[in-house]
CSV table of C-alpha atoms in Angstrom, one decimal:
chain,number,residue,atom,x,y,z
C,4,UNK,CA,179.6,89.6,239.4
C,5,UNK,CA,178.9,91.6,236.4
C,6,UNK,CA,180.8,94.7,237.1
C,7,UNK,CA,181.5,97.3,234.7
C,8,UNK,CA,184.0,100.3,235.5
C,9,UNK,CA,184.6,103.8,233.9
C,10,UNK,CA,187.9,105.5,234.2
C,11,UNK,CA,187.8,108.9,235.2
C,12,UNK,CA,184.6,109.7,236.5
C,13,UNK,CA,184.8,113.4,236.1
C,14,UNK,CA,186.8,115.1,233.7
C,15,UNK,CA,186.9,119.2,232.7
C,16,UNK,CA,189.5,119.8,229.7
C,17,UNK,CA,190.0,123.3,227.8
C,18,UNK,CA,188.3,123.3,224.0
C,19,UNK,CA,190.5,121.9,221.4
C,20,UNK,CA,192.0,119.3,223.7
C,21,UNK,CA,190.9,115.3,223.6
C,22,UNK,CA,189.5,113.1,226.3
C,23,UNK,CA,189.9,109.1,226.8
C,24,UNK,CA,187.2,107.5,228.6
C,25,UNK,CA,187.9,103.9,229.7
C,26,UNK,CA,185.2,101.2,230.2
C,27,UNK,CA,186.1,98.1,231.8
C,28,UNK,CA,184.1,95.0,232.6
C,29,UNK,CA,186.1,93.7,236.0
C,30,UNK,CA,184.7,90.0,236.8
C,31,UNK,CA,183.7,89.2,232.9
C,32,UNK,CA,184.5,89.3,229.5
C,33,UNK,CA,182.3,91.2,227.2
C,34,UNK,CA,183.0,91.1,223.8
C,35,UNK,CA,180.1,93.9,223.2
C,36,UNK,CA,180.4,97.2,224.8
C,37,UNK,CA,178.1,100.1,224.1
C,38,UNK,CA,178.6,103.9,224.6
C,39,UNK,CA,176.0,106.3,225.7
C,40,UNK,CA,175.7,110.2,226.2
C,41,UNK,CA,172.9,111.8,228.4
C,42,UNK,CA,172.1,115.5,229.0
C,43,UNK,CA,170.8,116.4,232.0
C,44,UNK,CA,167.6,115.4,232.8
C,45,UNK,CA,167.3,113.6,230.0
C,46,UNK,CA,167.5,110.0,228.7
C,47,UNK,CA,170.3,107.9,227.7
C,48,UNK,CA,171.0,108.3,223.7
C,49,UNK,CA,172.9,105.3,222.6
C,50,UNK,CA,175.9,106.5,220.2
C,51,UNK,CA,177.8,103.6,219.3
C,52,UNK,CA,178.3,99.4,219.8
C,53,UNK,CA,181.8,98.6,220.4
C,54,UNK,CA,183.0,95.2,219.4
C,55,UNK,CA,186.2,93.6,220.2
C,56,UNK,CA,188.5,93.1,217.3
C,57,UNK,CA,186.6,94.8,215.0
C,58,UNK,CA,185.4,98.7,214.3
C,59,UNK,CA,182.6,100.0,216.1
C,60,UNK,CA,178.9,100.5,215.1
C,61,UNK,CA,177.5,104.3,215.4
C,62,UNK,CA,174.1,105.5,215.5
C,63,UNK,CA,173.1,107.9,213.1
C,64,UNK,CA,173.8,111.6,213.6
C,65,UNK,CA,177.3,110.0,215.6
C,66,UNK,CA,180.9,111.7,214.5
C,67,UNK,CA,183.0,109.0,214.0
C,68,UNK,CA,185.9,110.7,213.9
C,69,UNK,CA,184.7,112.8,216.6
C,70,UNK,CA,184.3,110.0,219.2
C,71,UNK,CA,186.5,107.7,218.6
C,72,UNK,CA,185.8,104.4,219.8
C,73,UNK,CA,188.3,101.2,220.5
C,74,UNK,CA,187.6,97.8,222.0
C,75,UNK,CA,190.9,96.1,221.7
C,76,UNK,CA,190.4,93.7,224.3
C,77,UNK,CA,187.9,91.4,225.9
C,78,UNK,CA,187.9,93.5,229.1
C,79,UNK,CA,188.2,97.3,227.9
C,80,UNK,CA,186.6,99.6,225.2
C,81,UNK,CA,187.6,103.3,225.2
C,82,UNK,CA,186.2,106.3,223.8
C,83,UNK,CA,188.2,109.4,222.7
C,84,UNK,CA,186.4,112.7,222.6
C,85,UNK,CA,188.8,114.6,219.7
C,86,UNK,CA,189.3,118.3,219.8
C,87,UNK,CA,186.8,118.8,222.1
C,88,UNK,CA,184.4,121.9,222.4
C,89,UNK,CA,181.6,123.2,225.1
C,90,UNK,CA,179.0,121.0,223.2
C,91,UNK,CA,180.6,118.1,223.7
C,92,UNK,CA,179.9,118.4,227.6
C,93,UNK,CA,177.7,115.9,229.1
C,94,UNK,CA,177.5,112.7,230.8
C,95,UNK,CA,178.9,109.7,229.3
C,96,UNK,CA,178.1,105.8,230.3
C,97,UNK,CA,179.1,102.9,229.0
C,98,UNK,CA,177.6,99.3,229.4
C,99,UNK,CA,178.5,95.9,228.4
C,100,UNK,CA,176.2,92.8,227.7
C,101,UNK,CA,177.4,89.6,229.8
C,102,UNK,CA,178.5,87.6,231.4
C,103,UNK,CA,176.6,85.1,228.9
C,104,UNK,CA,176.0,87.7,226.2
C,105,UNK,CA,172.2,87.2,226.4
C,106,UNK,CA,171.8,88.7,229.7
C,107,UNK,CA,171.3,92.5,230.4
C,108,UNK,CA,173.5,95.2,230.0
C,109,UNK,CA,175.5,96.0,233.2
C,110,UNK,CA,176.4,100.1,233.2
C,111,UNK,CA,179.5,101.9,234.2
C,112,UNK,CA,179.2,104.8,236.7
C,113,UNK,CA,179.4,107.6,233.9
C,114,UNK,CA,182.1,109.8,233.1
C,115,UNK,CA,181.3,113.8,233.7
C,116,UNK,CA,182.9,115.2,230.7
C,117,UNK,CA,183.3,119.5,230.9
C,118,UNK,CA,184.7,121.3,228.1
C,119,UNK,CA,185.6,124.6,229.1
E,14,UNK,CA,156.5,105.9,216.6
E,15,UNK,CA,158.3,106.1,220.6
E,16,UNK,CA,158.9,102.4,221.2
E,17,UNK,CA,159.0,103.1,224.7
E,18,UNK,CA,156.8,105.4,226.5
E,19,UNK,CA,157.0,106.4,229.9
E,20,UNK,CA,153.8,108.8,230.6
E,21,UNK,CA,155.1,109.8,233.9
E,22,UNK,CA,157.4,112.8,234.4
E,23,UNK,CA,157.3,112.7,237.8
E,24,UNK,CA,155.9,109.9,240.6
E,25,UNK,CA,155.4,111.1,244.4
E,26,UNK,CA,154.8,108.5,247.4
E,27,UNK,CA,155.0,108.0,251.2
E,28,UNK,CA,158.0,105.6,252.3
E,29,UNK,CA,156.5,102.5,253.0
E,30,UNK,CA,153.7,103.1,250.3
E,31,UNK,CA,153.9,100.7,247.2
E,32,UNK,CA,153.8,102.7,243.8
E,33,UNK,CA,153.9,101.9,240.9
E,34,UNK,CA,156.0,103.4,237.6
E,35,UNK,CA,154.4,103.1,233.9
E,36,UNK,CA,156.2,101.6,230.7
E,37,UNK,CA,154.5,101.1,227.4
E,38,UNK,CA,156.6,99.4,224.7
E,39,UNK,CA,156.4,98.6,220.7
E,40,UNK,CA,157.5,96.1,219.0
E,41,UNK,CA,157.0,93.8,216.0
E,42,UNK,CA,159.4,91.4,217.2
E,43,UNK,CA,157.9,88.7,218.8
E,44,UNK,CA,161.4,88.0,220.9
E,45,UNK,CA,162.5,90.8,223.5
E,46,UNK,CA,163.1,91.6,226.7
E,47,UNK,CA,162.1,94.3,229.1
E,48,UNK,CA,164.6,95.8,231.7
E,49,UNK,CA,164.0,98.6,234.3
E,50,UNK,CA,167.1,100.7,235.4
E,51,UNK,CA,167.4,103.0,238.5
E,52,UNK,CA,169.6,106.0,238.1
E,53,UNK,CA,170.0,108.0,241.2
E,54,UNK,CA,172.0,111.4,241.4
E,55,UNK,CA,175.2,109.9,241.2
E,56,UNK,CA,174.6,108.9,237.9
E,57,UNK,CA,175.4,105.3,237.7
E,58,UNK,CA,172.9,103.2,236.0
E,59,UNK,CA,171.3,100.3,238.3
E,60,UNK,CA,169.6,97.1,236.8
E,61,UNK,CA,166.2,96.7,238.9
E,62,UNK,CA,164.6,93.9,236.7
E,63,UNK,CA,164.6,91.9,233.6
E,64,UNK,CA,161.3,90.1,231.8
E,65,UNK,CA,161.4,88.5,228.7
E,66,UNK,CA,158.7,88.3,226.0
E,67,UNK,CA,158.2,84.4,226.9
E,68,UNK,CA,158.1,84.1,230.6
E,69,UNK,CA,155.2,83.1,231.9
E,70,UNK,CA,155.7,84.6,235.0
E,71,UNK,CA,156.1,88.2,236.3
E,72,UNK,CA,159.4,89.0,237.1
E,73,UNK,CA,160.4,89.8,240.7
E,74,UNK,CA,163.7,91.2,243.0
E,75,UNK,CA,163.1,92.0,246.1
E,76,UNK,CA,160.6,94.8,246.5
E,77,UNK,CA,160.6,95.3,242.9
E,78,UNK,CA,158.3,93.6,240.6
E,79,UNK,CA,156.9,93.8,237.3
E,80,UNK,CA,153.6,94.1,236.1
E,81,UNK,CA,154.0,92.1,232.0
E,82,UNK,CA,150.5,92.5,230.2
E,83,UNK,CA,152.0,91.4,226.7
E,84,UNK,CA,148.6,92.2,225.2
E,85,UNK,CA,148.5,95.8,226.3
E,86,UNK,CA,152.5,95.8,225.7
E,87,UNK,CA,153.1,97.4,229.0
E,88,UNK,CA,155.4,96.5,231.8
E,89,UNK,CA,155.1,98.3,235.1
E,90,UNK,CA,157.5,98.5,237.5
E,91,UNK,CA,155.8,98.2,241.2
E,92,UNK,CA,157.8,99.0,244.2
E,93,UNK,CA,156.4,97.5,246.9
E,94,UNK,CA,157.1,99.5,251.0
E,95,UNK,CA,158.8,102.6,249.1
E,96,UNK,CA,162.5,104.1,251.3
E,97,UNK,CA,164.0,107.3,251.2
E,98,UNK,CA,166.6,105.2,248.7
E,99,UNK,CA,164.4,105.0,246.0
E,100,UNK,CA,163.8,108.5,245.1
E,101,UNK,CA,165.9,108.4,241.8
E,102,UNK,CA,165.3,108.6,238.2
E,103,UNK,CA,164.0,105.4,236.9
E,104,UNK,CA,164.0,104.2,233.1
E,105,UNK,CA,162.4,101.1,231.2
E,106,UNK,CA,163.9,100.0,228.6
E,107,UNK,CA,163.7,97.5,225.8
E,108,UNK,CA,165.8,94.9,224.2
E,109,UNK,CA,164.7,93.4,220.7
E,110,UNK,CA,165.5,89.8,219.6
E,111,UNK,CA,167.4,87.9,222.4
E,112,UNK,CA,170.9,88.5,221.7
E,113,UNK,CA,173.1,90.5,224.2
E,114,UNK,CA,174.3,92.5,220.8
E,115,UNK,CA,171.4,94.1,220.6
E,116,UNK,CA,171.2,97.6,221.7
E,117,UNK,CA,168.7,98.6,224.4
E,118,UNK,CA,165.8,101.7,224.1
E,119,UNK,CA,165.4,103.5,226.6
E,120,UNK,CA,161.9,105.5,227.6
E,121,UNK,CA,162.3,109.3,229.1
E,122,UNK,CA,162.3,108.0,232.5
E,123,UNK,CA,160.2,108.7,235.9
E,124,UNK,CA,161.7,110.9,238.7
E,125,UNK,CA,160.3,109.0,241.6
E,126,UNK,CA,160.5,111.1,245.0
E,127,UNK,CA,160.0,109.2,248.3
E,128,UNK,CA,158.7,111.4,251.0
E,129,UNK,CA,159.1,110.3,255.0
């Protein structure tokens, strides 16, 4: 149980175009999704908590309208990387907090975003 | 202040040698909990262990374990008769209050390297 899928898992777009990542919990229903960017060797910066029905909380220093960020169901959050650009290149995870809300937080596999 | 502090860039050990990974934390929040993930080159982020601020007991999984000293505020991750598997990147993290909505903080990690 408890396991959370990310849709694609590697992605390489030109700059200027935008990405949707998908993040799916398969066996559970999590009404809180989070989304999180790492460089490379480096540690997981969280940039935003995605709750169903409602908008989504970023951390500060976080675009909003840069990553956009949707949880309209109880089984899928996405997030779209607008008009992206080289900088934007890294390695995305999601994770979502179930199945009883107060457990841990079960991770996707990442998403390798590329912006040529 | 870091509120999590992983001192070790790097970890080497024999397979079938225990070892075991540093985590500092802190908090004024007398409910948390305390969660080590493995990340290997793939990317994906694996949940190794979960202690809460008010179990008695040390948490164990298998070969992992982890080491609470809630005075000190540290929680070690020992893994006990190290394989080749384990070489990944490891991270500690904390969770504060109890509530799966709230977001996790994750240390720098450990690169753990099993030799044969």
């Amino acid at each position: 149980g408890a396991v959370v899928s990310q849709h694609p898992s590697r992605v390489i777009c030109k700059s200027g175009t935008s990405v949707k990542i998908e993040c799916r919990s398969l066996d559970f229903q999590a009404t809180t999704m989070f989304w999180y960017r790492q460089f490379p060797k480096k540690s997981l910066m969280l940039m935003a908590t995605s709750n169903e029905g409602s908008k989504a909380t970023y951390e500060q220093g976080v675009e909003k309208d840069k990553f956009l960020i949707n949880h309209a169901s109880l089984t899928l959050s996405t997030l779209t990387v607008t008009s992206a650009h080289p900088e934007d290149s890294s390695f995305y995870i999601c994770s979502a907090s179930g199945p009883l809300n107060t457990d841990t937080q079960y991770f996707g596999p990442g998403t390798r975003l590329t912006v040529l | 202040a870091q509120k999590i502090t992983q001192t070790q860039p790097g970890m080497f050990v024999q397979e079938k040698e225990a070892v075991t990974l540093d985590c500092t934390y802190d908090t004024s929040d007398p409910s948390y909990g305390l969660f080590w993930y493995k990340q290997p080159s793939s990317g994906e982020m694996i949940f190794l262990i979960y202690q809460g601020s008010y179990d008695q007991q040390n948490a164990t999984e298998g070969r992992y374990s982890l080491n609470f000293q809630k005075a000190r505020k540290s929680a070690n991750l020992v893994i006990s008769a190290s394989q080749l598997g384990d070489s990944a990147m490891y991270f500690c993290a904390m969770r504060e209050g109890t509530s799966g909505y709230s977001t996790l903080t994750f240390g720098k990690g450990t690169m753990l390297l099993v030799s044969p």
